[in-house]
C-alpha atoms as a printed R data frame, in Angstrom:
    type eleno elety resid chain resno       x       y       z
1   ATOM     1    CA   MET     A     1  -8.503 186.112 121.024
2   ATOM     2    CA   SER     A     2  -5.472 188.403 121.227
3   ATOM     3    CA   GLY     A     3  -3.323 185.607 122.622
4   ATOM     4    CA   GLY     A     4  -4.440 183.270 119.864
5   ATOM     5    CA   PHE     A     5  -3.504 185.783 117.184
6   ATOM     6    CA   LYS     A     6  -0.127 186.421 118.806
7   ATOM     7    CA   GLY     A     7   0.550 182.701 118.838
8   ATOM     8    CA   PHE     A     8  -0.438 182.408 115.200
9   ATOM     9    CA   ALA     A     9   1.720 185.411 114.241
10  ATOM    10    CA   ARG     A    10   4.692 183.947 116.108
11  ATOM    11    CA   ARG     A    11   4.346 180.617 114.333
12  ATOM    12    CA   GLU     A    12   3.595 182.099 110.917
13  ATOM    13    CA   TRP     A    13   6.020 185.013 110.732
14  ATOM    14    CA   GLY     A    14   8.408 184.525 113.660
15  ATOM    15    CA   PRO     A    15  11.289 182.772 111.823
16  ATOM    16    CA   LEU     A    16  11.019 185.119 108.845
17  ATOM    17    CA   PHE     A    17  10.824 188.258 110.982
18  ATOM    18    CA   THR     A    18  13.712 187.191 113.216
19  ATOM    19    CA   THR     A    19  15.977 186.489 110.250
20  ATOM    20    CA   VAL     A    20  15.194 189.819 108.575
21  ATOM    21    CA   ARG     A    21  15.576 191.794 111.796
22  ATOM    22    CA   THR     A    22  18.895 190.146 112.609
23  ATOM    23    CA   GLY     A    23  20.226 190.721 109.099
24  ATOM    24    CA   LEU     A    24  19.301 194.396 109.087
25  ATOM    25    CA   ALA     A    25  20.526 194.975 112.650
26  ATOM    26    CA   THR     A    26  23.936 193.435 112.034
27  ATOM    27    CA   ARG     A    27  24.653 194.494 108.443
28  ATOM    28    CA   HIS     A    28  22.277 197.428 107.776
29  ATOM    29    CA   TRP     A    29  22.161 198.307 104.056
30  ATOM    30    CA   ARG     A    30  24.990 195.855 103.387
31  ATOM    31    CA   ALA     A    31  22.448 193.069 103.954
32  ATOM    32    CA   VAL     A    32  20.584 193.984 100.745
33  ATOM    33    CA   PRO     A    33  23.048 195.310  98.117
34  ATOM    34    CA   MET     A    34  21.434 193.352  95.289
35  ATOM    35    CA   THR     A    35  17.987 194.625  96.253
36  ATOM    36    CA   LEU     A    36  19.153 198.236  96.286
37  ATOM    37    CA   ALA     A    37  20.781 197.738  92.888
38  ATOM    38    CA   ALA     A    38  17.528 196.228  91.564
39  ATOM    39    CA   VAL     A    39  15.491 199.183  92.845
40  ATOM    40    CA   CYS     A    40  17.912 201.662  91.262
41  ATOM    41    CA   LEU     A    41  17.934 199.766  87.958
42  ATOM    42    CA   THR     A    42  14.127 199.596  87.875
43  ATOM    43    CA   ALA     A    43  13.881 203.328  88.589
44  ATOM    44    CA   LEU     A    44  16.479 204.062  85.908
45  ATOM    45    CA   PHE     A    45  14.603 202.036  83.290
46  ATOM    46    CA   GLN     A    46  11.386 203.831  84.227
47  ATOM    47    CA   VAL     A    47  12.972 207.258  83.761
48  ATOM    48    CA   VAL     A    48  14.687 206.331  80.494
49  ATOM    49    CA   GLN     A    49  11.711 204.595  78.871
50  ATOM    50    CA   ASN     A    50   9.549 207.666  79.470
51  ATOM    51    CA   GLN     A    51  11.904 209.828  77.409
52  ATOM    52    CA   ASP     A    52  11.381 210.232  73.677
53  ATOM    53    CA   TRP     A    53  14.921 209.048  73.054
54  ATOM    54    CA   GLY     A    54  14.856 206.245  75.611
55  ATOM    55    CA   TYR     A    55  11.705 204.263  74.945
56  ATOM    56    CA   GLN     A    56  12.991 202.206  72.032
57  ATOM    57    CA   PRO     A    57  16.400 201.362  73.558
58  ATOM    58    CA   VAL     A    58  14.680 200.021  76.685
59  ATOM    59    CA   GLN     A    59  12.308 198.001  74.505
60  ATOM    60    CA   ASN     A    60  15.247 196.596  72.594
61  ATOM    61    CA   ILE     A    61  17.167 195.377  75.628
62  ATOM    62    CA   GLY     A    62  14.514 194.524  78.199
63  ATOM    63    CA   SER     A    63  10.981 194.166  76.825
64  ATOM    64    CA   VAL     A    64   9.750 190.660  76.034
65  ATOM    65    CA   ARG     A    65   6.740 189.836  73.872
66  ATOM    66    CA   ALA     A    66   5.481 186.426  72.818
67  ATOM    67    CA   GLU     A    67   5.706 187.455  69.165
68  ATOM    68    CA   ASP     A    68   9.486 187.855  69.497
69  ATOM    69    CA   PRO     A    69  11.785 184.978  68.491
70  ATOM    70    CA   LEU     A    70  12.422 182.710  71.464
71  ATOM    71    CA   TRP     A    71  16.188 183.288  71.404
72  ATOM    72    CA   LEU     A    72  15.618 187.046  71.576
73  ATOM    73    CA   SER     A    73  13.148 186.701  74.457
74  ATOM    74    CA   LEU     A    74  15.607 184.567  76.415
75  ATOM    75    CA   LEU     A    75  18.344 187.105  75.731
76  ATOM    76    CA   ARG     A    76  16.177 189.941  77.027
77  ATOM    77    CA   THR     A    77  14.713 188.059  80.006
78  ATOM    78    CA   PRO     A    78  17.422 188.962  82.571
79  ATOM    79    CA   LEU     A    79  16.867 192.700  82.105
80  ATOM    80    CA   SER     A    80  13.107 192.368  81.530
81  ATOM    81    CA   LEU     A    81  12.828 191.631  85.241
82  ATOM    82    CA   PHE     A    82  13.686 195.269  85.949
83  ATOM    83    CA   VAL     A    83  11.588 197.012  83.282
84  ATOM    84    CA   PRO     A    84   8.371 198.253  84.959
85  ATOM    85    CA   ALA     A    85   5.065 198.322  83.100
86  ATOM    86    CA   LEU     A    86   4.353 201.675  81.483
87  ATOM    87    CA   ASP     A    87   0.655 201.647  82.415
88  ATOM    88    CA   LEU     A    88   1.163 201.058  86.161
89  ATOM    89    CA   PRO     A    89   2.503 203.381  88.907
90  ATOM    90    CA   VAL     A    90   6.252 202.870  89.135
91  ATOM    91    CA   TRP     A    91   6.231 203.487  92.891
92  ATOM    92    CA   GLY     A    92   4.243 200.307  93.373
93  ATOM    93    CA   ALA     A    93   6.815 198.290  91.455
94  ATOM    94    CA   LEU     A    94   9.699 199.877  93.368
95  ATOM    95    CA   ALA     A    95   8.028 199.175  96.714
96  ATOM    96    CA   GLN     A    96   7.404 195.546  95.746
97  ATOM    97    CA   VAL     A    97  11.002 195.042  94.642
98  ATOM    98    CA   LEU     A    98  12.389 196.712  97.769
99  ATOM    99    CA   LEU     A    99  10.215 194.726 100.180
100 ATOM   100    CA   VAL     A   100  10.109 191.268  98.604
101 ATOM   101    CA   PHE     A   101  13.599 191.210  97.095
102 ATOM   102    CA   GLY     A   102  14.987 192.617 100.351
103 ATOM   103    CA   ILE     A   103  13.373 189.940 102.497
104 ATOM   104    CA   ALA     A   104  14.420 187.238 100.044
105 ATOM   105    CA   GLU     A   105  18.019 188.447  99.817
106 ATOM   106    CA   ILE     A   106  18.402 188.346 103.599
107 ATOM   107    CA   CYS     A   107  16.591 185.045 104.077
108 ATOM   108    CA   LEU     A   108  17.598 183.101 100.976
109 ATOM   109    CA   GLY     A   109  20.877 184.661  99.950
110 ATOM   110    CA   ARG     A   110  21.703 186.755  96.911
111 ATOM   111    CA   TRP     A   111  22.203 184.054  94.309
112 ATOM   112    CA   ARG     A   112  19.225 181.936  95.307
113 ATOM   113    CA   THR     A   113  17.056 185.047  95.237
114 ATOM   114    CA   LEU     A   114  18.183 185.831  91.698
115 ATOM   115    CA   ALA     A   115  17.733 182.217  90.605
116 ATOM   116    CA   VAL     A   116  14.156 182.006  91.923
117 ATOM   117    CA   ALA     A   117  13.318 185.442  90.492
118 ATOM   118    CA   TYR     A   118  14.529 184.459  87.039
119 ATOM   119    CA   LEU     A   119  12.798 181.084  87.209
120 ATOM   120    CA   ALA     A   120   9.489 182.821  87.982
121 ATOM   121    CA   THR     A   121  10.014 185.382  85.206
122 ATOM   122    CA   LEU     A   122  10.962 182.699  82.715
123 ATOM   123    CA   GLY     A   123   7.897 180.665  83.677
124 ATOM   124    CA   GLY     A   124   5.647 183.600  82.817
125 ATOM   125    CA   THR     A   125   7.520 184.326  79.600
126 ATOM   126    CA   LEU     A   126   7.280 180.750  78.325
127 ATOM   127    CA   TYR     A   127   3.641 180.415  79.385
128 ATOM   128    CA   ALA     A   128   2.667 183.361  77.181
129 ATOM   129    CA   ARG     A   129   3.831 181.441  74.123
130 ATOM   130    CA   VAL     A   130   2.012 178.276  75.174
131 ATOM   131    CA   GLY     A   131  -1.152 180.215  76.018
132 ATOM   132    CA   ILE     A   132  -1.260 181.913  72.631
133 ATOM   133    CA   ALA     A   133  -0.681 178.579  70.904
134 ATOM   134    CA   LEU     A   134  -3.643 177.106  72.822
135 ATOM   135    CA   GLY     A   135  -5.866 180.015  71.817
136 ATOM   136    CA   PRO     A   136  -8.682 181.853  73.612
137 ATOM   137    CA   ASP     A   137 -11.036 178.836  73.552
138 ATOM   138    CA   SER     A   138  -8.842 176.971  76.039
139 ATOM   139    CA   PRO     A   139  -9.111 177.749  79.782
140 ATOM   140    CA   LEU     A   140  -5.317 178.122  79.790
141 ATOM   141    CA   GLY     A   141  -5.180 179.924  76.467
142 ATOM   142    CA   LEU     A   142  -4.686 183.538  75.440
143 ATOM   143    CA   PRO     A   143  -5.960 185.625  72.522
144 ATOM   144    CA   ALA     A   144  -3.576 186.139  69.620
145 ATOM   145    CA   GLY     A   145  -3.385 189.861  70.355
146 ATOM   146    CA   ASP     A   146  -1.533 189.159  73.609
147 ATOM   147    CA   ALA     A   147   1.506 188.209  71.540
148 ATOM   148    CA   GLN     A   148   2.158 191.946  71.199
149 ATOM   149    CA   VAL     A   149   1.772 192.720  74.924
150 ATOM   150    CA   VAL     A   150   4.935 193.263  76.950
151 ATOM   151    CA   ASP     A   151   5.546 190.734  79.741
152 ATOM   152    CA   THR     A   152   4.940 191.574  83.368
153 ATOM   153    CA   GLY     A   153   8.354 192.962  84.356
154 ATOM   154    CA   PRO     A   154   9.247 192.664  88.067
155 ATOM   155    CA   SER     A   155   5.840 191.500  89.289
156 ATOM   156    CA   ALA     A   156   6.179 187.827  88.280
157 ATOM   157    CA   ALA     A   157   9.518 187.621  90.086
158 ATOM   158    CA   VAL     A   158   8.043 189.334  93.150
159 ATOM   159    CA   VAL     A   159   5.142 186.882  93.335
160 ATOM   160    CA   GLY     A   160   7.417 183.867  92.843
161 ATOM   161    CA   LEU     A   161   9.888 185.025  95.480
162 ATOM   162    CA   ALA     A   162   7.095 185.704  97.974
163 ATOM   163    CA   VAL     A   163   5.733 182.166  97.623
164 ATOM   164    CA   TYR     A   164   9.184 180.573  97.827
165 ATOM   165    CA   ALA     A   165  10.304 182.564 100.892
166 ATOM   166    CA   CYS     A   166   7.035 181.788 102.671
167 ATOM   167    CA   TRP     A   167   7.517 178.079 102.047
168 ATOM   168    CA   ARG     A   168  11.159 178.092 103.081
169 ATOM   169    CA   TYR     A   169  10.362 179.805 106.393
170 ATOM   170    CA   GLY     A   170   7.114 178.022 107.208
171 ATOM   171    CA   ALA     A   171   4.718 180.931 106.524
172 ATOM   172    CA   ARG     A   172   2.320 178.590 104.773
173 ATOM   173    CA   TRP     A   173  -0.851 180.625 105.289
174 ATOM   174    CA   THR     A   174   0.810 183.758 103.940
175 ATOM   175    CA   GLY     A   175   2.127 181.915 100.903
176 ATOM   176    CA   GLY     A   176  -1.314 180.427 100.319
177 ATOM   177    CA   LEU     A   177  -2.853 183.890 100.566
178 ATOM   178    CA   VAL     A   178  -0.513 185.134  97.838
179 ATOM   179    CA   VAL     A   179  -1.602 182.257  95.577
180 ATOM   180    CA   VAL     A   180  -5.300 182.883  96.280
181 ATOM   181    CA   ALA     A   181  -4.870 186.597  95.578
182 ATOM   182    CA   MET     A   182  -3.325 185.825  92.189
183 ATOM   183    CA   VAL     A   183  -6.164 183.421  91.345
184 ATOM   184    CA   ILE     A   184  -8.726 186.092  92.266
185 ATOM   185    CA   GLU     A   185  -6.830 188.571  90.090
186 ATOM   186    CA   VAL     A   186  -7.196 186.266  87.082
187 ATOM   187    CA   VAL     A   187 -10.886 185.624  87.789
188 ATOM   188    CA   ILE     A   188 -11.634 189.355  88.018
189 ATOM   189    CA   LYS     A   189  -9.350 190.435  85.187
190 ATOM   190    CA   PRO     A   190  -8.206 187.492  83.037
191 ATOM   191    CA   ASN     A   191  -5.395 189.276  81.200
192 ATOM   192    CA   LEU     A   192  -1.852 188.276  80.243
193 ATOM   193    CA   ALA     A   193  -0.239 189.719  83.367
194 ATOM   194    CA   GLY     A   194  -2.498 187.819  85.760
195 ATOM   195    CA   LYS     A   195  -2.015 184.503  83.976
196 ATOM   196    CA   GLU     A   196   1.742 185.049  83.848
197 ATOM   197    CA   HIS     A   197   1.683 185.532  87.627
198 ATOM   198    CA   LEU     A   198   0.010 182.136  87.983
199 ATOM   199    CA   ALA     A   199   2.564 180.607  85.619
200 ATOM   200    CA   ALA     A   200   5.356 182.093  87.726
201 ATOM   201    CA   ILE     A   201   3.812 180.588  90.853
202 ATOM   202    CA   PHE     A   202   3.485 177.216  89.132
203 ATOM   203    CA   ALA     A   203   7.175 177.266  88.171
204 ATOM   204    CA   VAL     A   204   8.146 178.049  91.759
205 ATOM   205    CA   LEU     A   205   5.812 175.358  93.129
206 ATOM   206    CA   VAL     A   206   7.540 172.811  90.898
207 ATOM   207    CA   LEU     A   207  10.879 173.953  92.338
208 ATOM   208    CA   ILE     A   208   9.474 173.672  95.864
209 ATOM   209    CA   GLY     A   209   8.200 170.175  95.144
210 ATOM   210    CA   VAL     A   210  11.584 169.043  93.834
211 ATOM   211    CA   GLN     A   211  13.455 170.536  96.791
212 ATOM   212    CA   ALA     A   212  11.013 169.087  99.327
213 ATOM   213    CA   TRP     A   213  11.390 165.647  97.735
214 ATOM   214    CA   ARG     A   214  15.192 165.909  97.830
215 ATOM   215    CA   GLU     A   215  15.155 167.010 101.466
216 ATOM   216    CA   ARG     A   216  12.906 164.101 102.425
217 ATOM   217    CA   ARG     A   217  15.304 161.714 100.724
218 ATOM   218    CA   GLN     A   218  18.275 163.253 102.524
219 ATOM   219    CA   ASP     A   219  16.416 162.944 105.833
220 ATOM   220    CA   GLY     A   220  15.640 159.307 105.149
221 ATOM   221    CA   GLY     A   221  11.961 159.998 104.461
222 ATOM   222    CA   ALA     A   222  11.187 160.825 108.095
223 ATOM   223    CA   SER     A   223  10.816 164.109 109.925
224 ATOM   224    CA   ARG     A   224  10.703 164.852 113.610
225 ATOM   225    CA   PRO     A   225   7.208 165.289 115.068
226 ATOM   226    CA   GLY     A   226   6.377 168.953 115.362
227 ATOM   227    CA   ALA     A   227   9.396 170.049 113.326
228 ATOM   228    CA   ARG     A   228   8.929 173.093 111.130
229 ATOM   229    CA   SER     A   229  10.042 173.147 107.523
230 ATOM   230    CA   TRP     A   230  11.755 176.541 107.574
231 ATOM   231    CA   LYS     A   231  15.508 176.626 107.171
232 ATOM   232    CA   PRO     A   232  18.148 178.956 108.610
233 ATOM   233    CA   PRO     A   233  19.285 181.808 106.398
234 ATOM   234    CA   ILE     A   234  21.314 180.822 103.342
235 ATOM   235    CA   THR     A   235  24.348 183.018 103.122
236 ATOM   236    CA   SER     A   236  25.399 184.516  99.795
């Protein structure tokens, strides 16, 4: 039993763990400068938005609601990724950003990490508008009141990055577990945040599908028997 689990762990997490360990051992904190900046920015927004004088400025530059004009939402989206939800413990958001962004930055590279994070966030942001247009009677719809609810902040990016990194490094069961957990979240508590997480995952799955199709074309449509789909680290 123990040997079977060790074999599974080696197959599932070995490439990911080796890449992260090597990156941290050789470069230390220099392996994750973007992640550290993201953690500091998220903490700064949390401190500022909890001040009487700071709440509105943070809302103005980084809070996205479906009732806002689309151009304004798109303008705010880059910073909205780092504005934590007011009703959730900030330490949870900081831990998620540190862990998932850190792993992604080492394994995927800085710019790809940012690109996937913003794609996931944008997927959630755009879904909110579609969901409200569909209305609460649709399985994919949202009540009109959700137009005034602030988007998810870092969590959509975290979920999207987790799924993408798991696919890229062959941790398929772990990536699937993340998806199942988000589905369960929506079933138990079908709110805007949970559905935006699923929208973020959908956006990333589309990206994965496109990249997998392109890689198959580049490989001539054939892969070596027993070959794993994970790739070596992508340098920034």
